[in-house]
PDB file of N, CA and C in Angstrom:
ATOM      1  N   MET A   1     272.057  62.915 -58.499  1.00  0.00           N
ATOM      2  CA  MET A   1     271.171  63.326 -57.417  1.00  0.00           C
ATOM      3  C   MET A   1     270.393  64.227 -57.572  1.00  0.00           C
ATOM      4  N   ARG A   2     268.816  64.846 -58.289  1.00  0.00           N
ATOM      5  CA  ARG A   2     268.398  66.229 -57.505  1.00  0.00           C
ATOM      6  C   ARG A   2     268.092  66.764 -56.452  1.00  0.00           C
ATOM      7  N   ASN A   3     268.358  67.184 -56.081  1.00  0.00           N
ATOM      8  CA  ASN A   3     267.918  67.960 -54.436  1.00  0.00           C
ATOM      9  C   ASN A   3     266.320  68.249 -54.614  1.00  0.00           C
ATOM     10  N   GLU A   4     265.135  67.350 -54.226  1.00  0.00           N
ATOM     11  CA  GLU A   4     263.811  67.738 -54.163  1.00  0.00           C
ATOM     12  C   GLU A   4     263.350  68.310 -52.837  1.00  0.00           C
ATOM     13  N   LYS A   5     262.630  69.067 -53.133  1.00  0.00           N
ATOM     14  CA  LYS A   5     261.856  69.511 -51.910  1.00  0.00           C
ATOM     15  C   LYS A   5     260.538  68.864 -51.882  1.00  0.00           C
ATOM     16  N   ILE A   6     260.073  68.679 -50.747  1.00  0.00           N
ATOM     17  CA  ILE A   6     258.500  67.813 -50.362  1.00  0.00           C
ATOM     18  C   ILE A   6     258.037  69.026 -49.773  1.00  0.00           C
ATOM     19  N   GLU A   7     256.987  68.995 -50.629  1.00  0.00           N
ATOM     20  CA  GLU A   7     255.776  70.714 -49.898  1.00  0.00           C
ATOM     21  C   GLU A   7     254.339  69.759 -48.854  1.00  0.00           C
ATOM     22  N   THR A   8     254.867  70.191 -47.506  1.00  0.00           N
ATOM     23  CA  THR A   8     253.246  69.267 -47.564  1.00  0.00           C
ATOM     24  C   THR A   8     252.144  70.350 -47.836  1.00  0.00           C
ATOM     25  N   LEU A   9     251.229  69.205 -48.194  1.00  0.00           N
ATOM     26  CA  LEU A   9     249.678  70.444 -49.033  1.00  0.00           C
ATOM     27  C   LEU A   9     248.729  70.460 -47.798  1.00  0.00           C
ATOM     28  N   SER A  10     248.601  69.240 -46.903  1.00  0.00           N
ATOM     29  CA  SER A  10     247.788  68.762 -45.591  1.00  0.00           C
ATOM     30  C   SER A  10     247.793  68.131 -45.035  1.00  0.00           C
ATOM     31  N   THR A  11     247.137  67.915 -43.787  1.00  0.00           N
ATOM     32  CA  THR A  11     247.443  66.990 -42.764  1.00  0.00           C
ATOM     33  C   THR A  11     246.042  66.669 -42.515  1.00  0.00           C
ATOM     34  N   VAL A  12     245.863  65.756 -41.475  1.00  0.00           N
ATOM     35  CA  VAL A  12     244.390  65.484 -40.979  1.00  0.00           C
ATOM     36  C   VAL A  12     244.600  64.993 -40.275  1.00  0.00           C
ATOM     37  N   LYS A  13     244.074  64.720 -39.102  1.00  0.00           N
ATOM     38  CA  LYS A  13     244.413  63.526 -38.231  1.00  0.00           C
ATOM     39  C   LYS A  13     242.108  62.887 -37.924  1.00  0.00           C
ATOM     40  N   LEU A  14     242.550  61.762 -37.685  1.00  0.00           N
ATOM     41  CA  LEU A  14     241.196  61.137 -37.961  1.00  0.00           C
ATOM     42  C   LEU A  14     241.304  59.690 -36.851  1.00  0.00           C
ATOM     43  N   GLN A  15     240.347  58.818 -36.663  1.00  0.00           N
ATOM     44  CA  GLN A  15     240.565  57.943 -35.967  1.00  0.00           C
ATOM     45  C   GLN A  15     241.167  56.731 -36.573  1.00  0.00           C
ATOM     46  N   ASN A  16     241.756  56.080 -36.044  1.00  0.00           N
ATOM     47  CA  ASN A  16     243.082  55.082 -36.768  1.00  0.00           C
ATOM     48  C   ASN A  16     241.666  54.172 -37.359  1.00  0.00           C
ATOM     49  N   ASN A  17     242.014  53.636 -38.394  1.00  0.00           N
ATOM     50  CA  ASN A  17     241.559  52.002 -39.020  1.00  0.00           C
ATOM     51  C   ASN A  17     242.659  51.261 -39.247  1.00  0.00           C
ATOM     52  N   PRO A  18     242.726  49.890 -39.370  1.00  0.00           N
ATOM     53  CA  PRO A  18     243.623  49.323 -39.564  1.00  0.00           C
ATOM     54  C   PRO A  18     243.652  49.222 -40.860  1.00  0.00           C
ATOM     55  N   GLU A  19     242.360  50.024 -41.762  1.00  0.00           N
ATOM     56  CA  GLU A  19     242.076  49.684 -43.448  1.00  0.00           C
ATOM     57  C   GLU A  19     243.296  50.809 -43.990  1.00  0.00           C
ATOM     58  N   LEU A  20     243.538  51.808 -43.752  1.00  0.00           N
ATOM     59  CA  LEU A  20     243.845  53.474 -44.062  1.00  0.00           C
ATOM     60  C   LEU A  20     244.975  53.184 -44.665  1.00  0.00           C
ATOM     61  N   TYR A  21     245.452  52.095 -44.250  1.00  0.00           N
ATOM     62  CA  TYR A  21     246.938  51.818 -45.213  1.00  0.00           C
ATOM     63  C   TYR A  21     246.586  51.888 -46.898  1.00  0.00           C
ATOM     64  N   LYS A  22     245.655  51.116 -46.613  1.00  0.00           N
ATOM     65  CA  LYS A  22     245.299  49.893 -47.980  1.00  0.00           C
ATOM     66  C   LYS A  22     245.130  51.698 -48.715  1.00  0.00           C
ATOM     67  N   ILE A  23     244.178  52.894 -48.436  1.00  0.00           N
ATOM     68  CA  ILE A  23     244.307  54.277 -49.439  1.00  0.00           C
ATOM     69  C   ILE A  23     245.136  54.438 -49.785  1.00  0.00           C
ATOM     70  N   VAL A  24     245.823  54.667 -48.288  1.00  0.00           N
ATOM     71  CA  VAL A  24     246.898  55.417 -48.505  1.00  0.00           C
ATOM     72  C   VAL A  24     248.020  54.883 -49.543  1.00  0.00           C
ATOM     73  N   ASP A  25     248.107  53.293 -49.687  1.00  0.00           N
ATOM     74  CA  ASP A  25     248.721  52.511 -50.384  1.00  0.00           C
ATOM     75  C   ASP A  25     248.170  53.102 -52.388  1.00  0.00           C
ATOM     76  N   SER A  26     246.994  52.689 -52.452  1.00  0.00           N
ATOM     77  CA  SER A  26     246.560  53.208 -53.201  1.00  0.00           C
ATOM     78  C   SER A  26     246.637  54.322 -54.141  1.00  0.00           C
ATOM     79  N   LEU A  27     246.831  55.058 -53.383  1.00  0.00           N
ATOM     80  CA  LEU A  27     246.143  56.835 -53.445  1.00  0.00           C
ATOM     81  C   LEU A  27     248.274  56.834 -54.605  1.00  0.00           C
ATOM     82  N   ASN A  28     249.492  56.188 -53.284  1.00  0.00           N
ATOM     83  CA  ASN A  28     250.666  56.181 -53.430  1.00  0.00           C
ATOM     84  C   ASN A  28     250.697  55.737 -55.106  1.00  0.00           C
ATOM     85  N   ARG A  29     249.610  54.223 -55.539  1.00  0.00           N
ATOM     86  CA  ARG A  29     250.564  54.226 -56.319  1.00  0.00           C
ATOM     87  C   ARG A  29     249.960  54.831 -57.646  1.00  0.00           C
ATOM     88  N   THR A  30     248.900  55.467 -57.688  1.00  0.00           N
ATOM     89  CA  THR A  30     247.605  55.855 -58.676  1.00  0.00           C
ATOM     90  C   THR A  30     248.123  57.013 -59.226  1.00  0.00           C
ATOM     91  N   LEU A  31     248.772  57.941 -57.769  1.00  0.00           N
ATOM     92  CA  LEU A  31     248.976  59.509 -58.298  1.00  0.00           C
ATOM     93  C   LEU A  31     250.996  59.779 -58.351  1.00  0.00           C
ATOM     94  N   LYS A  32     251.610  59.140 -58.020  1.00  0.00           N
ATOM     95  CA  LYS A  32     253.015  59.306 -58.170  1.00  0.00           C
ATOM     96  C   LYS A  32     252.984  60.207 -59.174  1.00  0.00           C
ATOM     97  N   ASP A  33     252.481  59.743 -60.608  1.00  0.00           N
ATOM     98  CA  ASP A  33     253.488  60.507 -61.666  1.00  0.00           C
ATOM     99  C   ASP A  33     252.423  61.444 -61.917  1.00  0.00           C
ATOM    100  N   ASP A  34     251.760  62.618 -60.604  1.00  0.00           N
ATOM    101  CA  ASP A  34     251.185  63.541 -60.348  1.00  0.00           C
ATOM    102  C   ASP A  34     252.384  64.415 -59.270  1.00  0.00           C
ATOM    103  N   ASP A  35     253.287  63.796 -58.947  1.00  0.00           N
ATOM    104  CA  ASP A  35     254.434  64.579 -58.169  1.00  0.00           C
ATOM    105  C   ASP A  35     253.775  64.534 -56.771  1.00  0.00           C
ATOM    106  N   LEU A  36     252.371  63.394 -56.090  1.00  0.00           N
ATOM    107  CA  LEU A  36     251.959  63.502 -55.398  1.00  0.00           C
ATOM    108  C   LEU A  36     252.290  61.984 -54.568  1.00  0.00           C
ATOM    109  N   MET A  37     252.529  62.263 -52.875  1.00  0.00           N
ATOM    110  CA  MET A  37     252.698  61.095 -52.141  1.00  0.00           C
ATOM    111  C   MET A  37     252.339  61.576 -50.670  1.00  0.00           C
ATOM    112  N   PHE A  38     251.569  60.186 -50.324  1.00  0.00           N
ATOM    113  CA  PHE A  38     250.407  60.344 -49.132  1.00  0.00           C
ATOM    114  C   PHE A  38     250.860  59.448 -48.168  1.00  0.00           C
ATOM    115  N   GLY A  39     251.062  60.289 -46.939  1.00  0.00           N
ATOM    116  CA  GLY A  39     251.845  59.189 -45.823  1.00  0.00           C
ATOM    117  C   GLY A  39     250.809  59.127 -44.623  1.00  0.00           C
ATOM    118  N   LEU A  40     251.159  57.962 -43.597  1.00  0.00           N
ATOM    119  CA  LEU A  40     250.163  57.448 -42.645  1.00  0.00           C
ATOM    120  C   LEU A  40     250.972  57.097 -40.994  1.00  0.00           C
ATOM    121  N   ALA A  41     250.553  57.972 -40.367  1.00  0.00           N
ATOM    122  CA  ALA A  41     251.610  57.557 -39.298  1.00  0.00           C
ATOM    123  C   ALA A  41     250.488  57.496 -38.133  1.00  0.00           C
ATOM    124  N   LEU A  42     250.807  56.953 -36.913  1.00  0.00           N
ATOM    125  CA  LEU A  42     249.926  56.929 -35.854  1.00  0.00           C
ATOM    126  C   LEU A  42     250.025  58.484 -34.782  1.00  0.00           C
ATOM    127  N   ASP A  43     249.602  58.903 -33.792  1.00  0.00           N
ATOM    128  CA  ASP A  43     249.793  60.054 -33.764  1.00  0.00           C
ATOM    129  C   ASP A  43     251.146  59.547 -32.459  1.00  0.00           C
ATOM    130  N   GLU A  44     251.850  60.366 -31.896  1.00  0.00           N
ATOM    131  CA  GLU A  44     252.512  60.008 -30.994  1.00  0.00           C
ATOM    132  C   GLU A  44     251.699  59.872 -29.130  1.00  0.00           C
ATOM    133  N   ASP A  45     251.472  60.297 -29.401  1.00  0.00           N
ATOM    134  CA  ASP A  45     250.369  60.398 -28.068  1.00  0.00           C
ATOM    135  C   ASP A  45     249.061  59.483 -27.766  1.00  0.00           C
ATOM    136  N   ASP A  46     248.494  59.255 -29.094  1.00  0.00           N
ATOM    137  CA  ASP A  46     247.423  58.592 -29.436  1.00  0.00           C
ATOM    138  C   ASP A  46     247.079  58.074 -30.162  1.00  0.00           C
ATOM    139  N   ASP A  47     247.515  56.631 -29.728  1.00  0.00           N
ATOM    140  CA  ASP A  47     247.324  55.386 -30.650  1.00  0.00           C
ATOM    141  C   ASP A  47     245.831  54.820 -31.668  1.00  0.00           C
ATOM    142  N   GLU A  48     245.150  55.671 -30.997  1.00  0.00           N
ATOM    143  CA  GLU A  48     244.068  55.735 -32.023  1.00  0.00           C
ATOM    144  C   GLU A  48     243.130  56.726 -32.729  1.00  0.00           C
ATOM    145  N   THR A  49     244.747  57.834 -32.867  1.00  0.00           N
ATOM    146  CA  THR A  49     244.429  58.388 -33.846  1.00  0.00           C
ATOM    147  C   THR A  49     245.691  58.395 -35.265  1.00  0.00           C
ATOM    148  N   ALA A  50     245.033  58.627 -36.346  1.00  0.00           N
ATOM    149  CA  ALA A  50     246.693  58.077 -37.370  1.00  0.00           C
ATOM    150  C   ALA A  50     246.196  59.537 -38.190  1.00  0.00           C
ATOM    151  N   ILE A  51     247.275  59.924 -38.419  1.00  0.00           N
ATOM    152  CA  ILE A  51     247.695  61.170 -39.110  1.00  0.00           C
ATOM    153  C   ILE A  51     248.230  61.042 -40.403  1.00  0.00           C
ATOM    154  N   PHE A  52     246.937  61.728 -41.099  1.00  0.00           N
ATOM    155  CA  PHE A  52     247.132  61.393 -43.109  1.00  0.00           C
ATOM    156  C   PHE A  52     247.642  62.846 -43.965  1.00  0.00           C
ATOM    157  N   THR A  53     248.520  62.676 -44.358  1.00  0.00           N
ATOM    158  CA  THR A  53     249.627  63.872 -45.043  1.00  0.00           C
ATOM    159  C   THR A  53     249.540  63.622 -46.316  1.00  0.00           C
ATOM    160  N   ILE A  54     249.373  64.408 -47.308  1.00  0.00           N
ATOM    161  CA  ILE A  54     249.578  64.887 -48.491  1.00  0.00           C
ATOM    162  C   ILE A  54     250.842  65.774 -48.800  1.00  0.00           C
ATOM    163  N   TYR A  55     251.344  65.198 -49.919  1.00  0.00           N
ATOM    164  CA  TYR A  55     252.808  65.686 -50.146  1.00  0.00           C
ATOM    165  C   TYR A  55     252.799  65.957 -51.168  1.00  0.00           C
ATOM    166  N   ARG A  56     253.866  67.261 -51.925  1.00  0.00           N
ATOM    167  CA  ARG A  56     253.767  67.422 -53.316  1.00  0.00           C
ATOM    168  C   ARG A  56     255.620  66.873 -53.607  1.00  0.00           C
ATOM    169  N   THR A  57     255.571  66.266 -54.138  1.00  0.00           N
ATOM    170  CA  THR A  57     257.056  65.713 -54.273  1.00  0.00           C
ATOM    171  C   THR A  57     257.689  66.764 -55.637  1.00  0.00           C
TER     172      THR A  57
END
């Protein structure tokens, strides 16, 4: 098993939308070979806010 470090490149808070996961899924499928990974989570304090994060793997 390789010791891989995941670097956070950018984090953005935006209004939550139930379709956001489709964008994140498409980005992950398209750019995984470029060592990029995308994440989406709900803000712990506000269900109306989503947190979108870009990582380098």
